[in-house]
Coordinates of C-alpha atoms in Angstrom, one line a residue:
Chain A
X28 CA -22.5 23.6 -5.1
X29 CA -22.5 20.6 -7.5
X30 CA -19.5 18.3 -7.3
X31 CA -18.0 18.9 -10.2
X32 CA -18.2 22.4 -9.8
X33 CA -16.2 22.0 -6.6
X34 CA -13.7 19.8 -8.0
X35 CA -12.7 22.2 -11.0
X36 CA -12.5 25.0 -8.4
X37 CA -10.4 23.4 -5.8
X38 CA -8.5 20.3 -7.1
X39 CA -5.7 22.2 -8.6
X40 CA -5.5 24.1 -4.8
X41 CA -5.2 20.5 -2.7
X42 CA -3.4 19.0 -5.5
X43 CA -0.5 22.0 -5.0
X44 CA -1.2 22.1 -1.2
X45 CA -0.4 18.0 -1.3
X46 CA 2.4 18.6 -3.2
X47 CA 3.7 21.0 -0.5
X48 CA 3.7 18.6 1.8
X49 CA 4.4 15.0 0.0
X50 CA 6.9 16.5 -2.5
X51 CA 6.3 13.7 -5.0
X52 CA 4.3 14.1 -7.7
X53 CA 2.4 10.7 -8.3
X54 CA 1.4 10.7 -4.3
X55 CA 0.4 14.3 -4.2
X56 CA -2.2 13.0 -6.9
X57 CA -3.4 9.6 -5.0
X58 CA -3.4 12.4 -2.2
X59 CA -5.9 14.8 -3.9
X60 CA -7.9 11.5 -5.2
X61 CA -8.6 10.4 -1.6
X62 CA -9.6 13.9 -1.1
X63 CA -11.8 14.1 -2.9
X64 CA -13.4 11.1 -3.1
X65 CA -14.3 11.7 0.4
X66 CA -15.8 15.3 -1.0
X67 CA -17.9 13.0 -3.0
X68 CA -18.9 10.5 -0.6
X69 CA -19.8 13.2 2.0
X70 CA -21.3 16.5 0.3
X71 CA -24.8 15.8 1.0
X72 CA -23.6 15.6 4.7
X73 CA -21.8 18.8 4.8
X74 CA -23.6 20.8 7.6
X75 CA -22.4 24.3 6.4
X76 CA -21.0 25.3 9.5
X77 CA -17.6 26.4 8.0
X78 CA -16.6 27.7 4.6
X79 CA -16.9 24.3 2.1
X80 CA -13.0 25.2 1.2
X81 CA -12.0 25.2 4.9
X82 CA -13.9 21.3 4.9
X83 CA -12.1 20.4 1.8
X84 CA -8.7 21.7 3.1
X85 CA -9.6 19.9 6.2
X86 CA -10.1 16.6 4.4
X87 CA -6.9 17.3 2.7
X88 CA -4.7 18.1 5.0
X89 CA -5.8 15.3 7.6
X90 CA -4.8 12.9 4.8
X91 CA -1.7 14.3 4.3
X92 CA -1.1 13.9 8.0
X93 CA -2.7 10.0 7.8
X94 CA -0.3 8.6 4.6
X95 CA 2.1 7.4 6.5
X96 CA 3.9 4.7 4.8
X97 CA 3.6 7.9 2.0
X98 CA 5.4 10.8 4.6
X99 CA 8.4 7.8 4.8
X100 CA 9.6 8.8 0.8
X101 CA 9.7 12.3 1.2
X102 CA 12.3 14.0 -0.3
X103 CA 14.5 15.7 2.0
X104 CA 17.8 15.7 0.8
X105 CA 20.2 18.3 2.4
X106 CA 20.8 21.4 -0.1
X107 CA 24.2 21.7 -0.5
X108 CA 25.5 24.5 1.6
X109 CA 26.8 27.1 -1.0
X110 CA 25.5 26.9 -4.5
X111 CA 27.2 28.2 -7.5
X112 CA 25.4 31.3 -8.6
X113 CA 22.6 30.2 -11.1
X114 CA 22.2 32.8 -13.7
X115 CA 18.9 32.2 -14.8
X116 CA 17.0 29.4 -13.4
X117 CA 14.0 27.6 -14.8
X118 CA 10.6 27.8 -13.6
X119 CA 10.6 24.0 -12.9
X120 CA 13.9 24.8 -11.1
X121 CA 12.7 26.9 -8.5
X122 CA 9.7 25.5 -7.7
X123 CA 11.7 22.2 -7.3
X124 CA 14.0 24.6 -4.8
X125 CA 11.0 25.7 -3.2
X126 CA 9.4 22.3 -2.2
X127 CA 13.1 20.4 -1.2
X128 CA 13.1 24.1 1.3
X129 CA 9.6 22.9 2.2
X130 CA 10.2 19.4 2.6
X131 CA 12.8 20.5 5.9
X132 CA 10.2 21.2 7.4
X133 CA 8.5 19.8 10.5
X134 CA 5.0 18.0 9.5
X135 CA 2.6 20.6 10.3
X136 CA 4.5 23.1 9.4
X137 CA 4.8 21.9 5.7
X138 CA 1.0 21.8 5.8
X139 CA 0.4 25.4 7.2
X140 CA 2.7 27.1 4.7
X141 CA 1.1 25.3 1.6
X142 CA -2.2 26.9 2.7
X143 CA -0.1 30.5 3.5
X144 CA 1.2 30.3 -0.7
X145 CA -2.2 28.9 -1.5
X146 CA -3.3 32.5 -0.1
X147 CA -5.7 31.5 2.4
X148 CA -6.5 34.1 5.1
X149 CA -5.0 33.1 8.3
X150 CA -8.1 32.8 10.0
X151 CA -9.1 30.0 7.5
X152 CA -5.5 28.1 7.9
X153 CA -6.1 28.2 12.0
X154 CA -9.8 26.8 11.5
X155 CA -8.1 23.9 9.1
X156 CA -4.8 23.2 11.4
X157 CA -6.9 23.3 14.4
X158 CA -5.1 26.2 16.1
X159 CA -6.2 29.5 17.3
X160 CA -6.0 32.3 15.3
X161 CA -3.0 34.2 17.4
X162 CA -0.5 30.6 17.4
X163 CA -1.3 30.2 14.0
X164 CA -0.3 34.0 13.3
X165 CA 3.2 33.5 15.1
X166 CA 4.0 29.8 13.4
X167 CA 3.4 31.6 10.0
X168 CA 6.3 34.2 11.4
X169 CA 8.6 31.2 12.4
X170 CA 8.0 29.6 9.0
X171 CA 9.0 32.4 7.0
X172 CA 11.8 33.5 9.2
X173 CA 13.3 29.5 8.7
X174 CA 12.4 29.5 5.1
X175 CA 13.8 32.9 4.5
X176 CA 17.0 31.5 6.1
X177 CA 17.0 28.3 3.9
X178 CA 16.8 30.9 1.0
X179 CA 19.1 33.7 1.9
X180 CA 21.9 30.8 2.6
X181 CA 21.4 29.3 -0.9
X182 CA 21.3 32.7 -2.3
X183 CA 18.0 32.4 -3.9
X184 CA 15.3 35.4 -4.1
X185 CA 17.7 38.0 -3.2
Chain B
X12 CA 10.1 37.6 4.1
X13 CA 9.7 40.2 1.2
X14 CA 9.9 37.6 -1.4
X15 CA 6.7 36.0 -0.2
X16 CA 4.7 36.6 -3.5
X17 CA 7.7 35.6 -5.8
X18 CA 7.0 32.3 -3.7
X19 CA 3.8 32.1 -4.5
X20 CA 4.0 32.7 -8.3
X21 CA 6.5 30.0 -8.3
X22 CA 4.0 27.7 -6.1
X23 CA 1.4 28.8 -8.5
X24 CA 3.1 27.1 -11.2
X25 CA 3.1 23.4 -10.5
X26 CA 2.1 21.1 -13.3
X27 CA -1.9 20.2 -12.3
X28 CA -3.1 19.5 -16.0
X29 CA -2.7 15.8 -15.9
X30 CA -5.4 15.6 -13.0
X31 CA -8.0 13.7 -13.4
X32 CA -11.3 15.5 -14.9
X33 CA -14.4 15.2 -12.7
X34 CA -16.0 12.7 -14.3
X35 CA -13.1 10.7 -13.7
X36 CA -12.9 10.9 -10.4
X37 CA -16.7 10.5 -9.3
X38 CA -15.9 6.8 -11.3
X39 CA -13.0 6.6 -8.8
X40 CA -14.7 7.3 -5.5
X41 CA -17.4 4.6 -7.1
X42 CA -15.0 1.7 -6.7
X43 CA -11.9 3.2 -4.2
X44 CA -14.0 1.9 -1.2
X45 CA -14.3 -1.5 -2.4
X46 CA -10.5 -1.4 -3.8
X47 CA -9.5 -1.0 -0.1
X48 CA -11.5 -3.5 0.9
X49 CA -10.9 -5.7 -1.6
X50 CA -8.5 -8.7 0.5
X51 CA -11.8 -9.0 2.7
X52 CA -13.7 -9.3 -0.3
X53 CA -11.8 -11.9 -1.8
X54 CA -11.9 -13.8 1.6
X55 CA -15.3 -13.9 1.7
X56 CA -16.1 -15.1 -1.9
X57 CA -13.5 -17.7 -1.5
X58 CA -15.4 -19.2 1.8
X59 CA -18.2 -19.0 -0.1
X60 CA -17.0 -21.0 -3.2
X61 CA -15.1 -23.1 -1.1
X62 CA -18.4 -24.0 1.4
X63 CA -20.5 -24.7 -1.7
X64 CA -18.0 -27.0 -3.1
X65 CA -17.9 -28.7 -0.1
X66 CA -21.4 -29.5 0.2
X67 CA -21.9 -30.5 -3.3
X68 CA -19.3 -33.0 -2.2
X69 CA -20.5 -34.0 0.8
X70 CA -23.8 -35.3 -0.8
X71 CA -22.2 -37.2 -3.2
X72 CA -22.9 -40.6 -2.7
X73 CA -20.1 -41.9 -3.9
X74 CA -18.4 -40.1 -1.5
X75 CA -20.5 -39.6 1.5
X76 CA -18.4 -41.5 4.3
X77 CA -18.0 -40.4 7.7
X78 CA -14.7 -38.9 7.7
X79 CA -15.0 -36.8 4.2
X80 CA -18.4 -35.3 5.8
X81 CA -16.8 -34.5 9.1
X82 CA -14.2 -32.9 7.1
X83 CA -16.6 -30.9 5.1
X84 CA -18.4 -29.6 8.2
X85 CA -15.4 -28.5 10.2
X86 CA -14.0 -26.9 6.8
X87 CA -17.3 -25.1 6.6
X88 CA -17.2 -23.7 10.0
X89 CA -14.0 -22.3 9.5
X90 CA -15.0 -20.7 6.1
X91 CA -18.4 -19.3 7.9
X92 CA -16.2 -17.9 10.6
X93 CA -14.1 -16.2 8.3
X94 CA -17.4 -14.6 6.0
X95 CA -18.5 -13.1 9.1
X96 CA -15.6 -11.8 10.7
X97 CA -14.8 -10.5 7.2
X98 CA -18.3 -8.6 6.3
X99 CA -18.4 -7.1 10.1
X100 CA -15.3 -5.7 9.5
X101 CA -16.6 -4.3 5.9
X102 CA -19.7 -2.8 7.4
X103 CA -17.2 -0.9 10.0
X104 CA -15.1 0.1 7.1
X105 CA -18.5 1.2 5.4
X106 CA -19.9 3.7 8.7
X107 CA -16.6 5.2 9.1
X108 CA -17.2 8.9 7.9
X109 CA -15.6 11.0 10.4
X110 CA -12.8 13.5 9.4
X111 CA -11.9 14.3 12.6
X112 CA -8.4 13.7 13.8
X113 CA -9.4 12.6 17.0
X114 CA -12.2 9.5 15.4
X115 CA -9.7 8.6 13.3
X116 CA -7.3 7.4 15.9
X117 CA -10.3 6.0 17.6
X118 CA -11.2 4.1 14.9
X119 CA -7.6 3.0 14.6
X120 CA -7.2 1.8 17.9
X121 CA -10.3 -0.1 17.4
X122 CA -9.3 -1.7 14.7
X123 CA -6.3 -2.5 16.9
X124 CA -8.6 -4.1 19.5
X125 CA -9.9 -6.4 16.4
X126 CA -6.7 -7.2 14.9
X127 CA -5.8 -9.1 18.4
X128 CA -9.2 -10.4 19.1
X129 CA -9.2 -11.7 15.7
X130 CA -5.3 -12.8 16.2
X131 CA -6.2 -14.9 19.4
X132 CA -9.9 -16.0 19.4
X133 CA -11.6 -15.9 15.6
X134 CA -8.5 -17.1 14.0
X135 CA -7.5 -19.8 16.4
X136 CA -10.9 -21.0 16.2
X137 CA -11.4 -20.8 12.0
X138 CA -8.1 -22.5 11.6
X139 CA -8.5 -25.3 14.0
X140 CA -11.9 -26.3 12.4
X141 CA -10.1 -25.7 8.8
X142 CA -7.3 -27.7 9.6
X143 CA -9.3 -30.6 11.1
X144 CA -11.3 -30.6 8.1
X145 CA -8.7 -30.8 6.0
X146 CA -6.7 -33.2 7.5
X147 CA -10.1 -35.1 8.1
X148 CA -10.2 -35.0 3.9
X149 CA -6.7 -35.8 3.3
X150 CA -6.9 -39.1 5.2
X151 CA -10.3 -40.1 3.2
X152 CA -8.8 -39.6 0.1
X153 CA -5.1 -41.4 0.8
X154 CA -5.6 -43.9 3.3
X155 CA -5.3 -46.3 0.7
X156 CA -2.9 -45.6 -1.3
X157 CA 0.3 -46.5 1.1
X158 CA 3.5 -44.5 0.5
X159 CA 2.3 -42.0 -1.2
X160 CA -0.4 -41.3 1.0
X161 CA 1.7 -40.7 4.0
X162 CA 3.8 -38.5 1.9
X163 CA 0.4 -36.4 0.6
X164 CA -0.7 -36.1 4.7
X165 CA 2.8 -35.5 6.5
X166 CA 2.9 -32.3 3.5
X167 CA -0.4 -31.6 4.5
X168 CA 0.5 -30.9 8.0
X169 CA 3.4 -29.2 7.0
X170 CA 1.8 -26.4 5.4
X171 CA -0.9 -26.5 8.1
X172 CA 2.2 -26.2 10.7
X173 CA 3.9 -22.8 8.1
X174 CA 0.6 -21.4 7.9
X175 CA 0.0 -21.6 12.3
X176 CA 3.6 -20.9 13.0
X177 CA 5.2 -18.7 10.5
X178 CA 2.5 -17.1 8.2
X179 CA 0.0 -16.4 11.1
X180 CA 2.1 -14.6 13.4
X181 CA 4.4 -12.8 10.8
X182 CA 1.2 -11.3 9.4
X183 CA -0.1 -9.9 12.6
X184 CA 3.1 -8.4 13.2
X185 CA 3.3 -6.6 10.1
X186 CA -0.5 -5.0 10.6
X187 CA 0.3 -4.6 14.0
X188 CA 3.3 -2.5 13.4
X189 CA 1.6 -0.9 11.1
X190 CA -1.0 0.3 13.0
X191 CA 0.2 1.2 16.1
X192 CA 2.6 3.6 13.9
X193 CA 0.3 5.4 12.2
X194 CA -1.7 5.9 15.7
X195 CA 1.7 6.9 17.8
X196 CA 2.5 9.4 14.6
X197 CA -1.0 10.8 14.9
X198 CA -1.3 11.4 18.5
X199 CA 2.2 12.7 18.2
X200 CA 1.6 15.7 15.9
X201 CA -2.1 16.3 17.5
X202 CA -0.2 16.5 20.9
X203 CA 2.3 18.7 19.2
X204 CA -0.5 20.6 17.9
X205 CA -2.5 21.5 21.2
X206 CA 1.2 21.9 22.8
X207 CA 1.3 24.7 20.4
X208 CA -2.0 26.2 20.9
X209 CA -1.4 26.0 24.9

């Protein structure tokens, strides 16, 4: 698979899946840029022994993990506890909703729920993370029970 | 949660037109290396510069005394200590291609084991011979010239005093802090990680 190829395929994926877990916009994209410039730098020493998207999800997400002085700005403002009822909320809205609920998250599980919306199978997400297959299963649970929470309380998606 | 694929039609619509385009980007991963590396660069190319000058000036005739070619010698053995310090630490930089978590904070606490050797031994050792130098020049070129001469070689020593006693140690405890948190943040999630897995 040529590069560029690769990068038209996936960089909209990592770019959301950075986004996920940086929640800002301009670092989500120096993110994905690191990413794949390491794709670059390293494709002809890809050994094939995973799925190329579980190695580039692996390069992303382990620089997620890595930009520290990065995970310091994230935005994780408390939602206020009882919202007004929005009548009809924007599509910018929501997602912004979605990625504040995300960003309340601990660190990897920020990382494993991007890849669960980015609909990766779950044996894929437990090769990236580095879990096994049945831990990763049961985190995926706990994240959806807390985010359902976070959404049921704010009265979104009901 | 039921509303699992509303969530991802809302993830799905996250503004990713202004990426780069590929062409873009493969110009990017041309240069990123050498932007990251680019202080140790510019360190090096300034020893350079700075040892040619000095030798220029040191066979200068007009010039060539004792003290200004002591001066130039010590100045260049600092500056040569720095160039390869500097392009070892480059060629490190350069082999790293690991993606594993695990290399990474190897390499890290590597680079911590540099950052003091560097601190304590190379350092010391490049800024004693640059400071003799330069204090070696400073009194060939104002020894003569009374008042003002004193007053050109006490604010010598002055900076060379800021630059042992404040810059030197401020800056290794910025890069220290710096990377001993990004190695205790690591090994915190990857021990949270293989808790998890246990």
């Amino acid at each position: 698979m040529e590069f560029e190829e690769i990068y038209l395929k996936y960089s909209p994926q990592i770019f959301r899946v950075c986004m996920g877990y940086i929640n800002d916009h301009e670092q989500a994209r120096d993110l994905t840029q690191e990413t794949f410039i390491a794709v670059w730098k390293n494709l002809s020493l890809f050994k094939h022994q995973s799925k190329i998207s579980t190695w580039i999800f692996r390069i992303a997400t382990n620089n997620c993990l890595r930009a520290i002085e990065k995970s310091k700005r994230i935005t994780t403002t408390e939602l206020p506890f009882n919202l007004p009822d929005i009548q009809e909320e924007s599509q910018e809205e929501k997602l912004t909703f979605l990625y504040n609920c995300i960003a309340e998250l601990g660190e990897t599980d920020r990382i494993i729920v991007s890849l669960v919306l980015e609909d990766l199978p779950q044996a894929e997400i437990a090769a990236i993370v580095g879990l096994s297959e049945v831990n990763t299963r049961v985190k995926i649970h706990r994240i959806k029970e807390k985010l359902s929470t976070k959404f049921k309380h704010h009265g979104q998606f009901e | 949660m039921d509303n699992l694929n509303e969530l991802k039609k809302v993830w799905l619509t996250a503004n990713t037109a202004d990426l780069p385009s590929s062409d873009e980007m493969v110009k990017a991963a041309k240069t990123y290396r050498s932007s990251k590396l680019r202080g140790k660069i510019l360190v090096i190319v300034i020893a350079l510069l700075l040892s040619a000058f000095m030798l220029i000036i040191m066979f200068d005739e007009k010039l060539s005394t004792l003290t200004f070619r002591l001066g130039g010698a010590f100045t260049i053995i600092g500056a040569m200590i720095l160039v390869i310090t500097n392009s070892r630490s480059i060629g490190r930089f350069y082999r790293f291609n690991d993606f594993s978590n695990q290399e990474y904070i190897k390499f890290l606490k590597q680079t911590r084991v540099n950052q003091i050797r560097f601190y304590k031994k190379t350092q010391v050792a490049s800024l004693i011979f640059s400071s003799i130098g330069l204090l070696l020049f400073v009194f060939q070129m104002e020894y003569k010239n009374g008042i003002t001469g004193i007053v050109v070689y006490l604010l010598a020593i002055v900076y060379l005093l800021y630059a042992w006693l404040v810059i030197r140690p401020t800056r290794f405890k910025k890069q220290s802090k710096k990377i001993n948190d990004k190695i205790k943040r690591l090994e915190t999630i990857l021990s949270t990680l293989e808790r998890n897995d246990k």
